[in-house]
Amino acid sequence: FSDSSRGIVVIPTDQDNLALAAIITVALQLAVYLVACSCKFDYITDFAGGTNFVILAVVSFGLSDYNARQIIITVLVILYGVRLAGYLLLRILKTGKDQRFDGIRENPLKFLVFFILQIFWVYIVSLTVLFVNSPSAPPVDIGPSDIVGAVLFLFGLVYEAVADQHKYMFRNNPNNRGKFIKSGLWALSRHPNYFGEICVWWGAFILSAIILRDARWVAVTSPLFITSLLVFGSGMPTTERSSHRKYGSDPDYQKYLQSVPPLIPWIPPLYHLSPYPLKLLFCCEFPFYQPPEKEKGGEDGVVDQQPTKQAPDETTPITSLHKQLAQSNF
């Protein structure tokens, strides 16, 4: 251990305690993998992600000098991790099984891929809090950017939590089986939970920006990674395609697509009247979100709508990416 006036460095050459955070993350995820793989249950798979955020925030804060910025971002990340882990745990306790892992948990290699992806997700996204809590972080007084970042983080956290709750209640109402959600925050955005998630980590980055120096600007990969994954990767494109297949022939769903933006919330009547260039520029209505003609009604105007189980929400951005990789041959 190396003690300094601004915190504690555990590994002498690791001035930001990044290596320590990596060791903790890898050890935790592999330990959870061994338990989940051996017992063949899903109770702790997603739960381990939210818990990992909390552990990194608490450990890095414990090695810091406890200034106001460090206290703020640590508390915010703890709230985020506890909310995420608690929500996922309650959901899996209710269902007893996560069908997203069907055909995967029985294959140790494919199951391991999920935890490897979760290691990268947690570690990259946690860079902002790690740099703020770093023993080498410069002592800078709280400023306007800190307030903006904290407010954006809190807004995103509450927005995501409310969106998840709206969908959870919708899915657990038997009268809604086979229907798509278009109420609550889902009436303003097709993916309000993802919008909240993106706000959270851009808020964390803004909160950390004032103390970043030189190579530490790599922290910007945290919000860029989560935004790219949700907007262009396994998040929205995957869920949009799934919804098109399920509800593509429903006129009400077609109206919903035309009136509700995919990510950034907006007033449906105004969005419906807006020209496509404005939708693309301000609301992320990218062409690859649009349903193919065959999914608007098939060759004869009919989409196969055989009864299917409703898949659980893709709450963590890693799960659908893992499922895509697991379905491939490797």
Short mmCIF file of C-alpha atoms in Angstrom, two decimals:
data_model
loop_
_atom_site.label_atom_id
_atom_site.label_comp_id
_atom_site.label_asym_id
_atom_site.label_seq_id
_atom_site.Cartn_x
_atom_site.Cartn_y
_atom_site.Cartn_z
CA PHE A 1 0.00 0.00 0.00
CA SER A 2 1.16 3.51 -0.78
CA ASP A 3 -0.44 6.29 1.25
CA SER A 4 -0.69 9.84 -0.09
CA SER A 5 -2.34 13.07 0.96
CA ARG A 6 -5.08 12.43 -1.60
CA GLY A 7 -5.82 8.75 -1.03
CA ILE A 8 -4.33 5.26 -1.07
CA VAL A 9 -2.63 3.48 -3.95
CA VAL A 10 -2.87 -0.29 -3.43
CA ILE A 11 -0.54 -1.32 -6.27
CA PRO A 12 2.49 1.04 -6.46
CA THR A 13 2.43 1.43 -10.26
CA ASP A 14 -1.38 1.74 -10.37
CA GLN A 15 -1.88 5.41 -9.51
CA ASP A 16 -5.61 5.40 -10.36
CA ASN A 17 -6.34 1.96 -8.85
CA LEU A 18 -7.53 0.82 -12.29
CA ALA A 19 -5.71 -2.52 -12.08
CA LEU A 20 -7.26 -3.13 -8.67
CA ALA A 21 -10.72 -2.43 -10.11
CA ALA A 22 -10.03 -4.85 -12.97
CA ILE A 23 -8.94 -7.58 -10.56
CA ILE A 24 -12.05 -7.09 -8.42
CA THR A 25 -14.35 -7.16 -11.46
CA VAL A 26 -12.80 -10.26 -13.01
CA ALA A 27 -12.72 -12.10 -9.67
CA LEU A 28 -16.35 -11.27 -8.85
CA GLN A 29 -17.75 -12.17 -12.26
CA LEU A 30 -15.81 -15.44 -12.51
CA ALA A 31 -16.86 -16.42 -8.98
CA VAL A 32 -20.50 -15.76 -9.83
CA TYR A 33 -20.06 -17.67 -13.09
CA LEU A 34 -18.75 -20.75 -11.27
CA VAL A 35 -21.71 -20.73 -8.88
CA ALA A 36 -24.34 -20.07 -11.58
CA CYS A 37 -22.83 -22.62 -13.97
CA SER A 38 -22.54 -25.31 -11.31
CA CYS A 39 -26.05 -24.79 -9.91
CA LYS A 40 -27.68 -24.06 -13.30
CA PHE A 41 -29.76 -21.15 -12.00
CA ASP A 42 -30.20 -17.52 -13.07
CA TYR A 43 -30.72 -15.75 -9.75
CA ILE A 44 -27.33 -14.05 -9.66
CA THR A 45 -26.33 -13.60 -13.31
CA ASP A 46 -27.71 -10.10 -13.98
CA PHE A 47 -27.63 -9.30 -10.26
CA ALA A 48 -23.84 -9.57 -10.36
CA GLY A 49 -23.65 -6.64 -12.79
CA GLY A 50 -25.42 -4.09 -10.63
CA THR A 51 -23.58 -5.35 -7.54
CA ASN A 52 -20.24 -4.95 -9.30
CA PHE A 53 -20.90 -1.24 -9.91
CA VAL A 54 -21.57 -0.76 -6.20
CA ILE A 55 -18.44 -2.63 -5.12
CA LEU A 56 -16.16 -0.64 -7.44
CA ALA A 57 -17.69 2.65 -6.29
CA VAL A 58 -17.36 1.76 -2.60
CA VAL A 59 -13.82 0.37 -2.83
CA SER A 60 -12.49 3.26 -4.94
CA PHE A 61 -14.15 5.75 -2.59
CA GLY A 62 -12.61 4.02 0.43
CA LEU A 63 -9.17 4.64 -1.10
CA SER A 64 -9.91 8.29 -1.95
CA ASP A 65 -9.60 11.44 0.18
CA TYR A 66 -13.40 11.84 0.48
CA ASN A 67 -13.87 15.20 -1.22
CA ALA A 68 -17.32 16.49 -2.22
CA ARG A 69 -17.15 15.34 -5.84
CA GLN A 70 -16.09 11.86 -4.81
CA ILE A 71 -18.93 11.64 -2.31
CA ILE A 72 -21.47 12.79 -4.91
CA ILE A 73 -20.49 10.40 -7.70
CA THR A 74 -20.06 7.48 -5.30
CA VAL A 75 -23.52 7.95 -3.83
CA LEU A 76 -25.03 8.28 -7.32
CA VAL A 77 -23.37 5.12 -8.63
CA ILE A 78 -24.39 3.20 -5.48
CA LEU A 79 -27.99 4.30 -6.06
CA TYR A 80 -27.73 3.18 -9.69
CA GLY A 81 -26.24 -0.20 -8.82
CA VAL A 82 -28.61 -0.94 -5.95
CA ARG A 83 -31.63 0.01 -8.07
CA LEU A 84 -30.50 -2.13 -11.00
CA ALA A 85 -29.47 -5.14 -8.93
CA GLY A 86 -32.60 -4.97 -6.78
CA TYR A 87 -34.93 -4.70 -9.75
CA LEU A 88 -33.30 -7.63 -11.54
CA LEU A 89 -33.27 -9.77 -8.40
CA LEU A 90 -36.95 -9.16 -7.64
CA ARG A 91 -37.83 -9.93 -11.26
CA ILE A 92 -35.95 -13.22 -11.35
CA LEU A 93 -37.31 -14.26 -7.95
CA LYS A 94 -40.80 -13.79 -9.37
CA THR A 95 -40.20 -15.68 -12.62
CA GLY A 96 -37.79 -18.26 -11.20
CA LYS A 97 -36.00 -18.56 -14.51
CA ASP A 98 -34.57 -16.27 -17.18
CA GLN A 99 -35.59 -17.69 -20.55
CA ARG A 100 -32.93 -15.61 -22.28
CA PHE A 101 -30.41 -18.19 -21.00
CA ASP A 102 -32.33 -21.23 -22.26
CA GLY A 103 -29.93 -23.34 -24.29
CA ILE A 104 -27.02 -21.24 -23.00
CA ARG A 105 -26.64 -22.00 -19.28
CA GLU A 106 -26.21 -25.71 -20.17
CA ASN A 107 -23.15 -24.85 -22.27
CA PRO A 108 -20.33 -23.67 -19.95
CA LEU A 109 -18.43 -21.89 -22.73
CA LYS A 110 -21.41 -19.97 -24.05
CA PHE A 111 -22.49 -19.15 -20.51
CA LEU A 112 -18.99 -17.87 -19.74
CA VAL A 113 -19.25 -15.41 -22.63
CA PHE A 114 -22.02 -13.55 -20.79
CA PHE A 115 -19.77 -12.94 -17.78
CA ILE A 116 -16.83 -11.91 -19.96
CA LEU A 117 -19.05 -9.35 -21.67
CA GLN A 118 -20.31 -8.22 -18.27
CA ILE A 119 -16.71 -7.69 -17.12
CA PHE A 120 -16.06 -5.31 -20.04
CA TRP A 121 -19.41 -3.55 -19.58
CA VAL A 122 -18.98 -2.88 -15.86
CA TYR A 123 -15.31 -1.92 -16.08
CA ILE A 124 -15.54 0.44 -19.07
CA VAL A 125 -18.69 2.16 -17.81
CA SER A 126 -17.16 2.56 -14.32
CA LEU A 127 -14.15 4.52 -15.60
CA THR A 128 -15.74 7.86 -14.67
CA VAL A 129 -16.21 7.00 -10.99
CA LEU A 130 -12.79 5.34 -10.85
CA PHE A 131 -11.03 8.46 -12.12
CA VAL A 132 -12.99 10.77 -9.82
CA ASN A 133 -12.11 8.58 -6.83
CA SER A 134 -8.50 8.17 -7.94
CA PRO A 135 -5.80 9.10 -5.39
CA SER A 136 -4.15 11.12 -8.18
CA ALA A 137 -7.28 13.12 -9.05
CA PRO A 138 -6.55 16.88 -8.76
CA PRO A 139 -8.37 18.68 -5.92
CA VAL A 140 -10.81 20.89 -7.86
CA ASP A 141 -13.70 22.67 -6.14
CA ILE A 142 -17.28 21.83 -7.05
CA GLY A 143 -18.43 23.86 -10.06
CA PRO A 144 -21.36 24.25 -12.46
CA SER A 145 -20.36 21.18 -14.50
CA ASP A 146 -20.62 19.04 -11.37
CA ILE A 147 -24.15 20.25 -10.73
CA VAL A 148 -25.15 19.65 -14.36
CA GLY A 149 -23.65 16.16 -14.31
CA ALA A 150 -25.27 15.19 -11.02
CA VAL A 151 -28.69 16.48 -12.09
CA LEU A 152 -28.45 14.64 -15.44
CA PHE A 153 -27.41 11.44 -13.65
CA LEU A 154 -30.30 11.66 -11.19
CA PHE A 155 -32.77 12.48 -13.96
CA GLY A 156 -31.63 9.48 -15.98
CA LEU A 157 -31.72 7.20 -12.96
CA VAL A 158 -35.30 8.16 -12.05
CA TYR A 159 -36.44 8.12 -15.68
CA GLU A 160 -35.04 4.62 -16.25
CA ALA A 161 -36.52 3.32 -12.99
CA VAL A 162 -39.98 4.68 -13.82
CA ALA A 163 -39.81 3.27 -17.36
CA ASP A 164 -38.84 -0.17 -16.04
CA GLN A 165 -41.66 -0.04 -13.51
CA HIS A 166 -44.21 0.94 -16.17
CA LYS A 167 -43.18 -1.99 -18.35
CA TYR A 168 -43.02 -4.41 -15.42
CA MET A 169 -46.59 -3.56 -14.42
CA PHE A 170 -47.75 -3.77 -18.04
CA ARG A 171 -46.17 -7.18 -18.56
CA ASN A 172 -47.67 -8.56 -15.36
CA ASN A 173 -51.21 -7.62 -16.33
CA PRO A 174 -52.80 -10.70 -17.99
CA ASN A 175 -55.02 -8.42 -20.07
CA ASN A 176 -51.94 -7.12 -21.88
CA ARG A 177 -50.65 -10.48 -23.11
CA GLY A 178 -49.73 -10.23 -26.79
CA LYS A 179 -49.90 -6.42 -26.72
CA PHE A 180 -47.14 -3.82 -26.93
CA ILE A 181 -46.72 -1.11 -24.32
CA LYS A 182 -47.65 2.44 -25.34
CA SER A 183 -48.53 3.97 -21.98
CA GLY A 184 -46.62 5.96 -19.38
CA LEU A 185 -43.14 6.99 -20.48
CA TRP A 186 -43.47 4.51 -23.35
CA ALA A 187 -45.99 6.90 -24.90
CA LEU A 188 -43.20 9.47 -25.32
CA SER A 189 -40.36 7.19 -26.40
CA ARG A 190 -40.12 3.64 -27.69
CA HIS A 191 -37.11 3.00 -25.44
CA PRO A 192 -37.36 5.30 -22.41
CA ASN A 193 -35.31 2.92 -20.25
CA TYR A 194 -32.39 3.18 -22.68
CA PHE A 195 -32.75 6.97 -22.77
CA GLY A 196 -32.47 7.03 -18.99
CA GLU A 197 -29.43 4.74 -19.04
CA ILE A 198 -27.64 6.98 -21.53
CA CYS A 199 -28.41 10.09 -19.46
CA VAL A 200 -26.98 8.40 -16.37
CA TRP A 201 -23.54 7.80 -17.84
CA TRP A 202 -23.26 11.08 -19.73
CA GLY A 203 -24.11 12.73 -16.41
CA ALA A 204 -21.31 10.77 -14.71
CA PHE A 205 -18.87 11.82 -17.42
CA ILE A 206 -19.81 15.51 -17.11
CA LEU A 207 -19.35 15.19 -13.36
CA SER A 208 -15.87 13.76 -13.87
CA ALA A 209 -14.73 15.96 -16.77
CA ILE A 210 -13.23 18.76 -14.69
CA ILE A 211 -10.64 16.47 -13.08
CA LEU A 212 -9.63 14.58 -16.23
CA ARG A 213 -6.10 15.16 -17.48
CA ASP A 214 -4.14 13.73 -20.42
CA ALA A 215 -4.75 9.98 -20.84
CA ARG A 216 -7.55 10.05 -18.27
CA TRP A 217 -9.82 11.49 -20.95
CA VAL A 218 -10.23 7.85 -21.91
CA ALA A 219 -13.14 8.08 -19.44
CA VAL A 220 -15.25 9.39 -22.32
CA THR A 221 -15.39 5.79 -23.55
CA SER A 222 -17.83 5.14 -20.69
CA PRO A 223 -20.79 7.11 -22.10
CA LEU A 224 -19.70 6.50 -25.70
CA PHE A 225 -19.62 2.75 -25.12
CA ILE A 226 -23.07 2.58 -23.53
CA THR A 227 -24.59 4.95 -26.12
CA SER A 228 -23.11 3.04 -29.07
CA LEU A 229 -24.15 -0.32 -27.64
CA LEU A 230 -27.75 0.77 -27.04
CA VAL A 231 -28.31 2.94 -30.13
CA PHE A 232 -26.29 1.07 -32.77
CA GLY A 233 -25.46 -2.32 -31.27
CA SER A 234 -27.45 -4.92 -29.40
CA GLY A 235 -29.92 -2.57 -27.74
CA MET A 236 -32.45 -0.69 -29.83
CA PRO A 237 -31.84 -2.39 -33.22
CA THR A 238 -32.46 -5.80 -31.65
CA THR A 239 -35.59 -4.83 -29.74
CA GLU A 240 -36.97 -2.89 -32.72
CA ARG A 241 -36.62 -5.93 -34.99
CA SER A 242 -38.27 -8.12 -32.38
CA SER A 243 -41.21 -5.71 -32.05
CA HIS A 244 -41.61 -5.45 -35.82
CA ARG A 245 -41.86 -9.22 -36.09
CA LYS A 246 -44.43 -9.47 -33.31
CA TYR A 247 -46.66 -6.50 -34.06
CA GLY A 248 -45.83 -5.48 -37.63
CA SER A 249 -49.33 -6.12 -39.00
CA ASP A 250 -51.07 -4.20 -36.20
CA PRO A 251 -52.29 -0.79 -37.50
CA ASP A 252 -52.06 0.59 -33.98
CA TYR A 253 -48.39 -0.41 -33.85
CA GLN A 254 -47.74 1.27 -37.21
CA LYS A 255 -49.31 4.44 -35.85
CA TYR A 256 -47.16 4.13 -32.73
CA LEU A 257 -44.00 3.93 -34.86
CA GLN A 258 -44.96 7.06 -36.77
CA SER A 259 -45.92 9.06 -33.68
CA VAL A 260 -43.39 8.08 -31.02
CA PRO A 261 -39.61 8.63 -31.34
CA PRO A 262 -37.27 5.67 -30.75
CA LEU A 263 -35.14 7.25 -28.02
CA ILE A 264 -35.43 10.96 -27.15
CA PRO A 265 -38.90 11.67 -25.71
CA TRP A 266 -41.15 14.03 -27.65
CA ILE A 267 -44.81 14.97 -28.01
CA PRO A 268 -46.45 12.32 -30.25
CA PRO A 269 -48.68 14.63 -32.36
CA LEU A 270 -45.74 16.93 -33.11
CA TYR A 271 -43.45 14.01 -33.85
CA HIS A 272 -46.01 12.51 -36.23
CA LEU A 273 -46.14 15.77 -38.21
CA SER A 274 -42.37 16.26 -38.30
CA PRO A 275 -40.51 15.57 -41.56
CA TYR A 276 -38.16 12.60 -41.51
CA PRO A 277 -34.92 14.67 -41.64
CA LEU A 278 -35.90 16.35 -38.36
CA LYS A 279 -36.78 12.99 -36.81
CA LEU A 280 -33.40 11.64 -37.87
CA LEU A 281 -31.44 14.69 -36.68
CA PHE A 282 -33.09 15.35 -33.32
CA CYS A 283 -34.73 12.06 -32.29
CA CYS A 284 -32.37 9.34 -33.62
CA GLU A 285 -34.93 7.88 -36.02
CA PHE A 286 -32.30 5.99 -38.00
CA PRO A 287 -33.26 4.08 -41.17
CA PHE A 288 -32.26 0.71 -39.71
CA TYR A 289 -35.03 1.07 -37.11
CA GLN A 290 -37.67 1.02 -39.82
CA PRO A 291 -39.45 -2.31 -40.38
CA PRO A 292 -38.89 -4.10 -43.71
CA GLU A 293 -41.94 -4.17 -45.95
CA LYS A 294 -42.46 -7.88 -45.29
CA GLU A 295 -42.72 -7.17 -41.56
CA LYS A 296 -45.40 -4.61 -42.16
CA GLY A 297 -47.63 -7.32 -43.46
CA GLY A 298 -45.69 -10.10 -45.15
CA GLU A 299 -46.23 -11.09 -48.75
CA ASP A 300 -49.97 -11.17 -48.26
CA GLY A 301 -50.12 -8.41 -45.71
CA VAL A 302 -50.08 -10.83 -42.78
CA VAL A 303 -47.38 -11.29 -40.18
CA ASP A 304 -47.00 -14.60 -38.41
CA GLN A 305 -48.43 -13.94 -34.97
CA GLN A 306 -48.37 -17.34 -33.38
CA PRO A 307 -48.63 -17.11 -29.60
CA THR A 308 -45.23 -16.68 -28.02
CA LYS A 309 -43.98 -16.09 -24.55
CA GLN A 310 -43.13 -12.52 -23.81
CA ALA A 311 -39.40 -12.22 -23.39
CA PRO A 312 -38.10 -10.46 -20.30
CA ASP A 313 -36.98 -6.87 -20.68
CA GLU A 314 -33.42 -6.43 -21.87
CA THR A 315 -32.58 -4.40 -18.78
CA THR A 316 -28.82 -4.72 -19.03
CA PRO A 317 -27.32 -3.79 -22.41
CA ILE A 318 -25.13 -6.90 -22.41
CA THR A 319 -27.80 -9.60 -22.42
CA SER A 320 -29.07 -9.31 -26.00
CA LEU A 321 -25.51 -8.96 -27.33
CA HIS A 322 -24.60 -12.14 -25.50
CA LYS A 323 -27.61 -13.97 -26.88
CA GLN A 324 -26.66 -12.99 -30.45
CA LEU A 325 -23.12 -14.29 -29.95
CA ALA A 326 -24.31 -17.44 -28.19
CA GLN A 327 -26.60 -18.29 -31.10
CA SER A 328 -23.63 -18.23 -33.43
CA ASN A 329 -21.18 -21.11 -33.68
CA PHE A 330 -18.01 -20.58 -31.68
#
